[in-house]
mmCIF file of C-alpha atoms and ligand atoms in Angstrom:
data_model
loop_
_atom_site.group_PDB
_atom_site.id
_atom_site.type_symbol
_atom_site.label_atom_id
_atom_site.label_comp_id
_atom_site.label_asym_id
_atom_site.label_seq_id
_atom_site.Cartn_x
_atom_site.Cartn_y
_atom_site.Cartn_z
ATOM 1 C CA UNK A 548 34.699 2.787 77.224
ATOM 2 C CA UNK A 549 36.201 -0.223 75.682
ATOM 3 C CA UNK A 550 33.587 -3.201 75.620
ATOM 4 C CA UNK A 551 35.475 -5.924 77.792
ATOM 5 C CA UNK A 552 34.823 -9.570 76.898
ATOM 6 C CA UNK A 553 33.467 -11.546 79.793
ATOM 7 C CA UNK A 554 33.182 -14.637 78.236
ATOM 8 C CA UNK A 555 35.422 -17.135 80.407
ATOM 9 C CA UNK A 556 34.236 -15.560 83.817
ATOM 10 C CA UNK A 557 31.281 -17.572 84.961
ATOM 11 C CA UNK A 558 30.549 -15.581 88.055
ATOM 12 C CA UNK A 559 32.152 -12.834 89.961
ATOM 13 C CA UNK A 560 32.101 -12.938 93.604
ATOM 14 C CA UNK A 561 33.011 -9.108 94.277
ATOM 15 C CA UNK A 562 33.522 -9.589 98.054
ATOM 16 C CA UNK A 563 34.994 -12.489 99.734
ATOM 17 C CA UNK A 564 37.672 -13.531 102.665
ATOM 18 C CA UNK A 565 38.955 -16.776 101.041
ATOM 19 C CA UNK A 566 42.529 -15.734 102.059
ATOM 20 C CA UNK A 567 41.832 -14.728 105.566
ATOM 21 C CA UNK A 568 42.056 -16.582 109.339
ATOM 22 C CA UNK A 569 38.352 -16.511 109.710
ATOM 23 C CA UNK A 570 38.117 -18.846 106.562
ATOM 24 C CA UNK A 571 40.960 -21.048 106.814
ATOM 25 C CA UNK A 572 40.274 -21.917 110.107
ATOM 26 C CA UNK A 573 36.749 -23.812 108.555
ATOM 27 C CA UNK A 574 38.174 -24.585 105.118
ATOM 28 C CA UNK A 575 41.032 -24.370 103.076
ATOM 29 C CA UNK A 576 40.858 -21.287 100.755
ATOM 30 C CA UNK A 577 43.604 -22.742 98.488
ATOM 31 C CA UNK A 578 41.214 -25.670 97.368
ATOM 32 C CA UNK A 579 38.291 -23.555 97.054
ATOM 33 C CA UNK A 580 40.201 -21.129 94.885
ATOM 34 C CA UNK A 581 41.064 -24.326 92.675
ATOM 35 C CA UNK A 582 37.438 -25.546 92.398
ATOM 36 C CA UNK A 583 36.348 -21.987 91.393
ATOM 37 C CA UNK A 584 38.799 -21.725 88.901
ATOM 38 C CA UNK A 585 37.776 -24.689 87.019
ATOM 39 C CA UNK A 586 34.452 -23.422 87.203
ATOM 40 C CA UNK A 587 35.311 -20.180 86.245
ATOM 41 C CA UNK A 588 34.537 -18.212 89.373
ATOM 42 C CA UNK A 589 36.361 -15.391 90.136
ATOM 43 C CA UNK A 590 36.485 -13.103 93.238
ATOM 44 C CA UNK A 591 38.018 -10.027 94.574
ATOM 45 C CA UNK A 592 39.225 -10.892 98.006
ATOM 46 C CA UNK A 593 38.991 -8.455 100.805
ATOM 47 C CA UNK A 594 41.157 -7.201 103.394
ATOM 48 C CA UNK A 595 40.146 -6.030 106.749
ATOM 49 C CA UNK A 596 43.363 -4.757 108.320
ATOM 50 C CA UNK A 597 47.133 -4.331 106.803
ATOM 51 C CA UNK A 598 48.402 -7.767 107.634
ATOM 52 C CA UNK A 599 45.097 -9.306 106.303
ATOM 53 C CA UNK A 600 45.416 -7.189 103.254
ATOM 54 C CA UNK A 601 48.978 -8.459 103.041
ATOM 55 C CA UNK A 602 47.679 -11.905 102.786
ATOM 56 C CA UNK A 603 45.235 -11.116 100.110
ATOM 57 C CA UNK A 604 47.683 -9.802 97.843
ATOM 58 C CA UNK A 605 49.797 -12.776 98.445
ATOM 59 C CA UNK A 606 47.103 -15.032 97.489
ATOM 60 C CA UNK A 607 45.439 -12.902 94.922
ATOM 61 C CA UNK A 608 49.347 -13.307 93.446
ATOM 62 C CA UNK A 609 49.106 -17.299 93.129
ATOM 63 C CA UNK A 610 45.692 -17.467 91.666
ATOM 64 C CA UNK A 611 44.658 -16.207 88.315
ATOM 65 C CA UNK A 612 40.898 -15.870 89.229
ATOM 66 C CA UNK A 613 41.424 -13.734 92.154
ATOM 67 C CA UNK A 614 41.833 -9.872 92.737
ATOM 68 C CA UNK A 615 42.175 -8.317 95.788
ATOM 69 C CA UNK A 616 41.148 -5.148 97.755
ATOM 70 C CA UNK A 617 43.563 -3.196 100.634
ATOM 71 C CA UNK A 618 42.368 -1.364 103.475
ATOM 72 C CA UNK A 619 41.131 -1.042 107.115
ATOM 73 C CA UNK A 620 37.775 -2.159 108.214
ATOM 74 C CA UNK A 621 36.148 0.574 110.552
ATOM 75 C CA UNK A 622 36.176 -1.659 113.467
ATOM 76 C CA UNK A 623 39.844 -2.507 113.440
ATOM 77 C CA UNK A 624 41.606 -0.227 116.059
ATOM 78 C CA UNK A 625 44.389 0.547 113.525
ATOM 79 C CA UNK A 626 46.027 3.665 111.890
ATOM 80 C CA UNK A 627 46.341 3.500 108.095
ATOM 81 C CA UNK A 628 49.517 3.849 107.013
ATOM 82 C CA UNK A 629 49.665 5.572 103.638
ATOM 83 C CA UNK A 630 53.524 4.715 103.104
ATOM 84 C CA UNK A 631 52.974 0.838 103.935
ATOM 85 C CA UNK A 632 49.904 0.585 101.874
ATOM 86 C CA UNK A 633 51.439 2.282 98.951
ATOM 87 C CA UNK A 634 54.349 -0.356 99.216
ATOM 88 C CA UNK A 635 51.707 -3.209 99.517
ATOM 89 C CA UNK A 636 49.816 -1.324 96.292
ATOM 90 C CA UNK A 637 53.477 -1.635 94.745
ATOM 91 C CA UNK A 638 54.015 -5.061 95.539
ATOM 92 C CA UNK A 639 50.361 -6.402 94.630
ATOM 93 C CA UNK A 640 50.486 -4.426 90.981
ATOM 94 C CA UNK A 641 47.694 -4.820 88.999
ATOM 95 C CA UNK A 642 46.036 -7.607 91.197
ATOM 96 C CA UNK A 643 45.233 -4.559 93.509
ATOM 97 C CA UNK A 644 41.782 -3.473 92.036
ATOM 98 C CA UNK A 645 40.235 -1.598 95.067
ATOM 99 C CA UNK A 646 40.717 0.262 98.182
ATOM 100 C CA UNK A 647 38.664 -1.146 101.283
ATOM 101 C CA UNK A 648 36.805 -2.489 103.104
ATOM 102 C CA UNK A 649 36.881 0.896 104.808
ATOM 103 C CA UNK A 650 33.760 2.882 105.746
ATOM 104 C CA UNK A 651 31.382 3.698 108.960
ATOM 105 C CA UNK A 652 30.193 0.897 111.355
ATOM 106 C CA UNK A 653 28.159 2.685 113.799
ATOM 107 C CA UNK A 654 26.142 -0.287 114.797
ATOM 108 C CA UNK A 655 28.776 -2.272 117.074
ATOM 109 C CA UNK A 656 29.553 0.950 119.304
ATOM 110 C CA UNK A 657 26.115 2.009 119.448
ATOM 111 C CA UNK A 658 25.571 -1.732 120.970
ATOM 112 C CA UNK A 659 28.573 -1.246 123.545
ATOM 113 C CA UNK A 660 26.916 2.100 124.553
ATOM 114 C CA UNK A 661 23.361 0.231 124.938
ATOM 115 C CA UNK A 662 25.438 -2.798 127.154
ATOM 116 C CA UNK A 663 27.357 0.255 129.203
ATOM 117 C CA UNK A 664 30.505 -1.060 127.275
ATOM 118 C CA UNK A 665 31.382 2.614 126.568
ATOM 119 C CA UNK A 666 29.732 5.960 127.492
ATOM 120 C CA UNK A 667 28.461 8.612 125.231
ATOM 121 C CA UNK A 668 32.093 10.597 125.219
ATOM 122 C CA UNK A 669 33.723 7.139 123.825
ATOM 123 C CA UNK A 670 31.080 6.766 121.620
ATOM 124 C CA UNK A 671 31.750 10.162 120.122
ATOM 125 C CA UNK A 672 35.421 9.624 120.070
ATOM 126 C CA UNK A 673 35.026 6.180 118.056
ATOM 127 C CA UNK A 674 32.544 7.679 115.460
ATOM 128 C CA UNK A 675 35.233 10.398 114.982
ATOM 129 C CA UNK A 676 37.939 8.139 114.666
ATOM 130 C CA UNK A 677 36.209 6.050 112.162
ATOM 131 C CA UNK A 678 35.399 9.147 109.855
ATOM 132 C CA UNK A 679 39.047 10.019 109.871
ATOM 133 C CA UNK A 680 40.491 6.393 109.043
ATOM 134 C CA UNK A 681 37.740 6.251 106.278
ATOM 135 C CA UNK A 682 38.772 9.599 104.785
ATOM 136 C CA UNK A 683 42.376 8.790 104.534
ATOM 137 C CA UNK A 684 41.358 5.865 102.495
ATOM 138 C CA UNK A 685 39.009 7.916 100.486
ATOM 139 C CA UNK A 686 42.085 10.133 99.840
ATOM 140 C CA UNK A 687 44.045 7.049 99.035
ATOM 141 C CA UNK A 688 41.633 5.743 96.417
ATOM 142 C CA UNK A 689 41.359 8.794 94.682
ATOM 143 C CA UNK A 690 45.308 9.228 94.650
ATOM 144 C CA UNK A 691 45.480 5.890 93.113
ATOM 145 C CA UNK A 692 42.533 6.221 90.751
ATOM 146 C CA UNK A 693 40.750 2.915 92.482
ATOM 147 C CA UNK A 694 37.246 2.324 93.625
ATOM 148 C CA UNK A 695 36.414 1.927 97.060
ATOM 149 C CA UNK A 696 34.691 -1.035 98.828
ATOM 150 C CA UNK A 697 32.590 0.479 101.538
ATOM 151 C CA UNK A 698 31.379 -1.279 104.791
ATOM 152 C CA UNK A 699 28.601 0.793 105.948
ATOM 153 C CA UNK A 700 26.552 -0.439 108.936
ATOM 154 C CA UNK A 701 23.949 1.992 110.447
ATOM 155 C CA UNK A 702 22.532 1.347 113.988
ATOM 156 C CA UNK A 703 19.311 2.704 113.243
ATOM 157 C CA UNK A 704 17.526 5.705 110.908
ATOM 158 C CA UNK A 705 20.471 5.187 108.552
ATOM 159 C CA UNK A 706 22.908 7.010 111.196
ATOM 160 C CA UNK A 707 26.133 5.691 109.249
ATOM 161 C CA UNK A 708 24.607 5.858 105.892
ATOM 162 C CA UNK A 709 23.668 9.643 106.008
ATOM 163 C CA UNK A 710 27.307 10.220 107.579
ATOM 164 C CA UNK A 711 28.848 8.248 104.797
ATOM 165 C CA UNK A 712 27.153 9.963 102.012
ATOM 166 C CA UNK A 713 28.028 13.500 103.533
ATOM 167 C CA UNK A 714 32.096 12.702 103.647
ATOM 168 C CA UNK A 715 31.729 11.252 100.129
ATOM 169 C CA UNK A 716 29.951 14.121 98.765
ATOM 170 C CA UNK A 717 32.381 16.410 100.461
ATOM 171 C CA UNK A 718 35.710 14.357 99.155
ATOM 172 C CA UNK A 719 33.954 14.815 95.457
ATOM 173 C CA UNK A 720 33.693 18.512 96.366
ATOM 174 C CA UNK A 721 37.030 18.892 97.524
ATOM 175 C CA UNK A 722 38.812 16.773 94.754
ATOM 176 C CA UNK A 723 37.097 17.657 91.915
ATOM 177 C CA UNK A 724 36.895 13.962 91.217
ATOM 178 C CA UNK A 725 34.344 11.431 90.889
ATOM 179 C CA UNK A 726 34.798 8.853 93.562
ATOM 180 C CA UNK A 727 33.511 5.081 92.532
ATOM 181 C CA UNK A 728 32.305 3.051 94.911
ATOM 182 C CA UNK A 729 30.454 -0.152 96.094
ATOM 183 C CA UNK A 730 28.278 -0.605 99.173
ATOM 184 C CA UNK A 731 29.039 -3.932 99.923
ATOM 185 C CA UNK A 732 26.252 -6.258 101.813
ATOM 186 C CA UNK A 733 23.659 -4.290 101.106
ATOM 187 C CA UNK A 734 20.702 -4.883 103.695
ATOM 188 C CA UNK A 735 18.926 -1.648 103.273
ATOM 189 C CA UNK A 736 15.509 -0.029 102.276
ATOM 190 C CA UNK A 737 14.820 1.685 98.560
ATOM 191 C CA UNK A 738 15.606 4.992 99.962
ATOM 192 C CA UNK A 739 18.888 4.004 100.636
ATOM 193 C CA UNK A 740 18.934 2.697 97.207
ATOM 194 C CA UNK A 741 18.025 5.581 95.943
ATOM 195 C CA UNK A 742 20.637 7.935 97.335
ATOM 196 C CA UNK A 743 23.257 5.489 96.075
ATOM 197 C CA UNK A 744 21.835 5.510 92.548
ATOM 198 C CA UNK A 745 21.726 9.227 92.537
ATOM 199 C CA UNK A 746 25.357 9.230 93.154
ATOM 200 C CA UNK A 747 26.417 6.495 90.709
ATOM 201 C CA UNK A 748 27.769 4.231 93.144
ATOM 202 C CA UNK A 749 27.284 0.347 93.008
ATOM 203 C CA UNK A 750 25.459 -2.145 95.338
ATOM 204 C CA UNK A 751 26.332 -5.551 95.971
ATOM 205 C CA UNK A 752 24.005 -8.001 97.352
ATOM 206 C CA UNK A 753 24.707 -10.697 99.734
ATOM 207 C CA UNK A 754 23.019 -14.090 100.607
ATOM 208 C CA UNK A 755 20.674 -12.450 103.041
ATOM 209 C CA UNK A 756 18.683 -11.725 100.287
ATOM 210 C CA UNK A 757 17.640 -15.411 99.768
ATOM 211 C CA UNK A 758 16.506 -15.723 103.471
ATOM 212 C CA UNK A 759 15.149 -12.063 104.294
ATOM 213 C CA UNK A 760 12.999 -10.035 102.455
ATOM 214 C CA UNK A 761 14.525 -7.369 100.621
ATOM 215 C CA UNK A 762 12.676 -7.479 97.361
ATOM 216 C CA UNK A 763 11.445 -3.580 97.169
ATOM 217 C CA UNK A 764 15.315 -2.620 97.577
ATOM 218 C CA UNK A 765 16.222 -5.385 94.506
ATOM 219 C CA UNK A 766 13.656 -3.985 92.545
ATOM 220 C CA UNK A 767 14.510 -0.309 92.994
ATOM 221 C CA UNK A 768 18.508 -0.947 92.104
ATOM 222 C CA UNK A 769 18.865 -0.629 88.331
ATOM 223 C CA UNK A 770 20.978 -3.573 86.656
ATOM 224 C CA UNK A 771 23.733 -0.889 85.802
ATOM 225 C CA UNK A 772 24.413 -0.537 89.533
ATOM 226 C CA UNK A 773 24.043 -4.016 90.605
ATOM 227 C CA UNK A 774 26.883 -6.609 91.741
ATOM 228 C CA UNK A 775 27.157 -9.756 93.792
ATOM 229 C CA UNK A 776 28.788 -11.140 96.491
ATOM 230 C CA UNK A 777 29.098 -13.798 99.394
ATOM 231 C CA UNK A 778 31.314 -12.028 101.960
ATOM 232 C CA UNK A 779 32.450 -15.573 102.456
ATOM 233 C CA UNK A 780 32.947 -17.468 104.847
ATOM 234 C CA UNK A 781 30.039 -15.532 106.512
ATOM 235 C CA UNK A 782 26.594 -15.786 106.215
ATOM 236 C CA UNK A 783 25.682 -18.718 103.495
ATOM 237 C CA UNK A 784 22.901 -18.160 101.082
ATOM 238 C CA UNK A 785 19.608 -20.807 101.252
ATOM 239 C CA UNK A 786 19.908 -23.619 101.044
ATOM 240 C CA UNK A 787 23.640 -23.651 102.517
ATOM 241 C CA UNK A 788 22.502 -21.749 105.749
ATOM 242 C CA UNK A 789 24.838 -22.617 108.675
ATOM 243 C CA UNK A 790 27.517 -23.983 106.398
ATOM 244 C CA UNK A 791 30.791 -22.322 105.660
ATOM 245 C CA UNK A 792 30.005 -19.603 102.816
ATOM 246 C CA UNK A 793 32.310 -19.931 99.507
ATOM 247 C CA UNK A 794 32.028 -17.782 96.312
ATOM 248 C CA UNK A 795 30.786 -20.985 94.716
ATOM 249 C CA UNK A 796 27.349 -20.404 96.639
ATOM 250 C CA UNK A 797 27.135 -17.222 94.319
ATOM 251 C CA UNK A 798 24.621 -18.669 91.806
ATOM 252 C CA UNK A 799 21.951 -18.683 94.665
ATOM 253 C CA UNK A 800 21.928 -14.938 94.964
ATOM 254 C CA UNK A 801 21.880 -14.357 91.198
ATOM 255 C CA UNK A 802 18.689 -16.974 91.279
ATOM 256 C CA UNK A 803 17.044 -15.014 93.987
ATOM 257 C CA UNK A 804 17.380 -11.588 92.025
ATOM 258 C CA UNK A 805 16.446 -13.113 88.852
ATOM 259 C CA UNK A 806 13.433 -14.100 90.719
ATOM 260 C CA UNK A 807 12.302 -11.045 92.175
ATOM 261 C CA UNK A 808 13.460 -9.098 89.131
ATOM 262 C CA UNK A 809 11.223 -11.423 86.888
ATOM 263 C CA UNK A 810 14.447 -11.729 84.303
ATOM 264 C CA UNK A 811 16.245 -14.821 83.447
ATOM 265 C CA UNK A 812 19.062 -16.185 85.346
ATOM 266 C CA UNK A 813 21.574 -15.561 82.754
ATOM 267 C CA UNK A 814 20.857 -11.865 82.134
ATOM 268 C CA UNK A 815 21.549 -11.529 85.786
ATOM 269 C CA UNK A 816 24.640 -13.288 85.470
ATOM 270 C CA UNK A 817 26.124 -11.631 82.462
ATOM 271 C CA UNK A 818 25.499 -8.100 83.808
ATOM 272 C CA UNK A 819 26.752 -8.576 87.105
ATOM 273 C CA UNK A 820 29.991 -10.319 85.748
ATOM 274 C CA UNK A 821 30.335 -7.217 83.366
ATOM 275 C CA UNK A 822 29.565 -4.666 86.165
ATOM 276 C CA UNK A 823 32.191 -6.427 88.317
ATOM 277 C CA UNK A 824 35.006 -6.389 85.623
ATOM 278 C CA UNK A 825 33.790 -2.478 84.671
ATOM 279 C CA UNK A 826 33.847 -1.658 88.619
ATOM 280 C CA UNK A 827 37.599 -3.102 89.104
ATOM 281 C CA UNK A 828 39.093 -2.022 85.629
ATOM 282 C CA UNK A 829 39.637 -5.757 84.983
ATOM 283 C CA UNK A 830 40.834 -6.264 81.420
ATOM 284 C CA UNK A 831 42.794 -9.375 81.339
ATOM 285 C CA UNK A 832 43.109 -12.369 83.596
HETATM 286 ZN ZN1 ZN B 2109 33.926 -8.365 104.016
#
């Protein structure tokens, strides 16, 4: 593989929602993007529905330091239209570097079951709907040779993770192709880290690691598989908790990883940037 230069990239937040309504209700994404540019911060902004993906494509097109991912989040009750997404992909050109966020979220449907909002039959139907939506996006990513931004959230005993691994394994077998994927917002234990690393997928750590004890997981993640994200505007890291999270806070997450791994922050910064550029196959900006 060709060696890329990460020289002008200071930090790369591989998962944020700067373009989204959530973000722009609180802050002006364009102003943040401008400050990021001045400080060498890059980000891949992530779509959660078709309309939201369209906004991500628009914003990435206007900012040198932003790339985007297009897809449908598992809790969005929306059909995946291959032709619509194909068009969007073409419109976005090489700014579209990923598919997702997609995957399985068994947390919210299980919560709904617990509170009596849905019954057992509806739960099974919802899980099936999510699996089908996920599979379509895996196929789409493989067809277009793009990596996947995975949102996998288990309720308990890694229920969604086990199912996601099963689906990914099956899809690799069926297609004969290697899937490239990142498990975004990773807050699971070291056992799940091993399952991900074994498959040579990536793991991105969020701000949560600055205030919850995930040290065992952090220690288990090889540098080769590590990326950093804010999931901005959600869940700001310490010492910014309660504030609107922005990609500019990514340094706090790098700091924490360096502290736990007993490494130099510069090494974590550099490697996480290189991994991001490799993962998204970004060669120029
Ligand atoms: Zn997200």
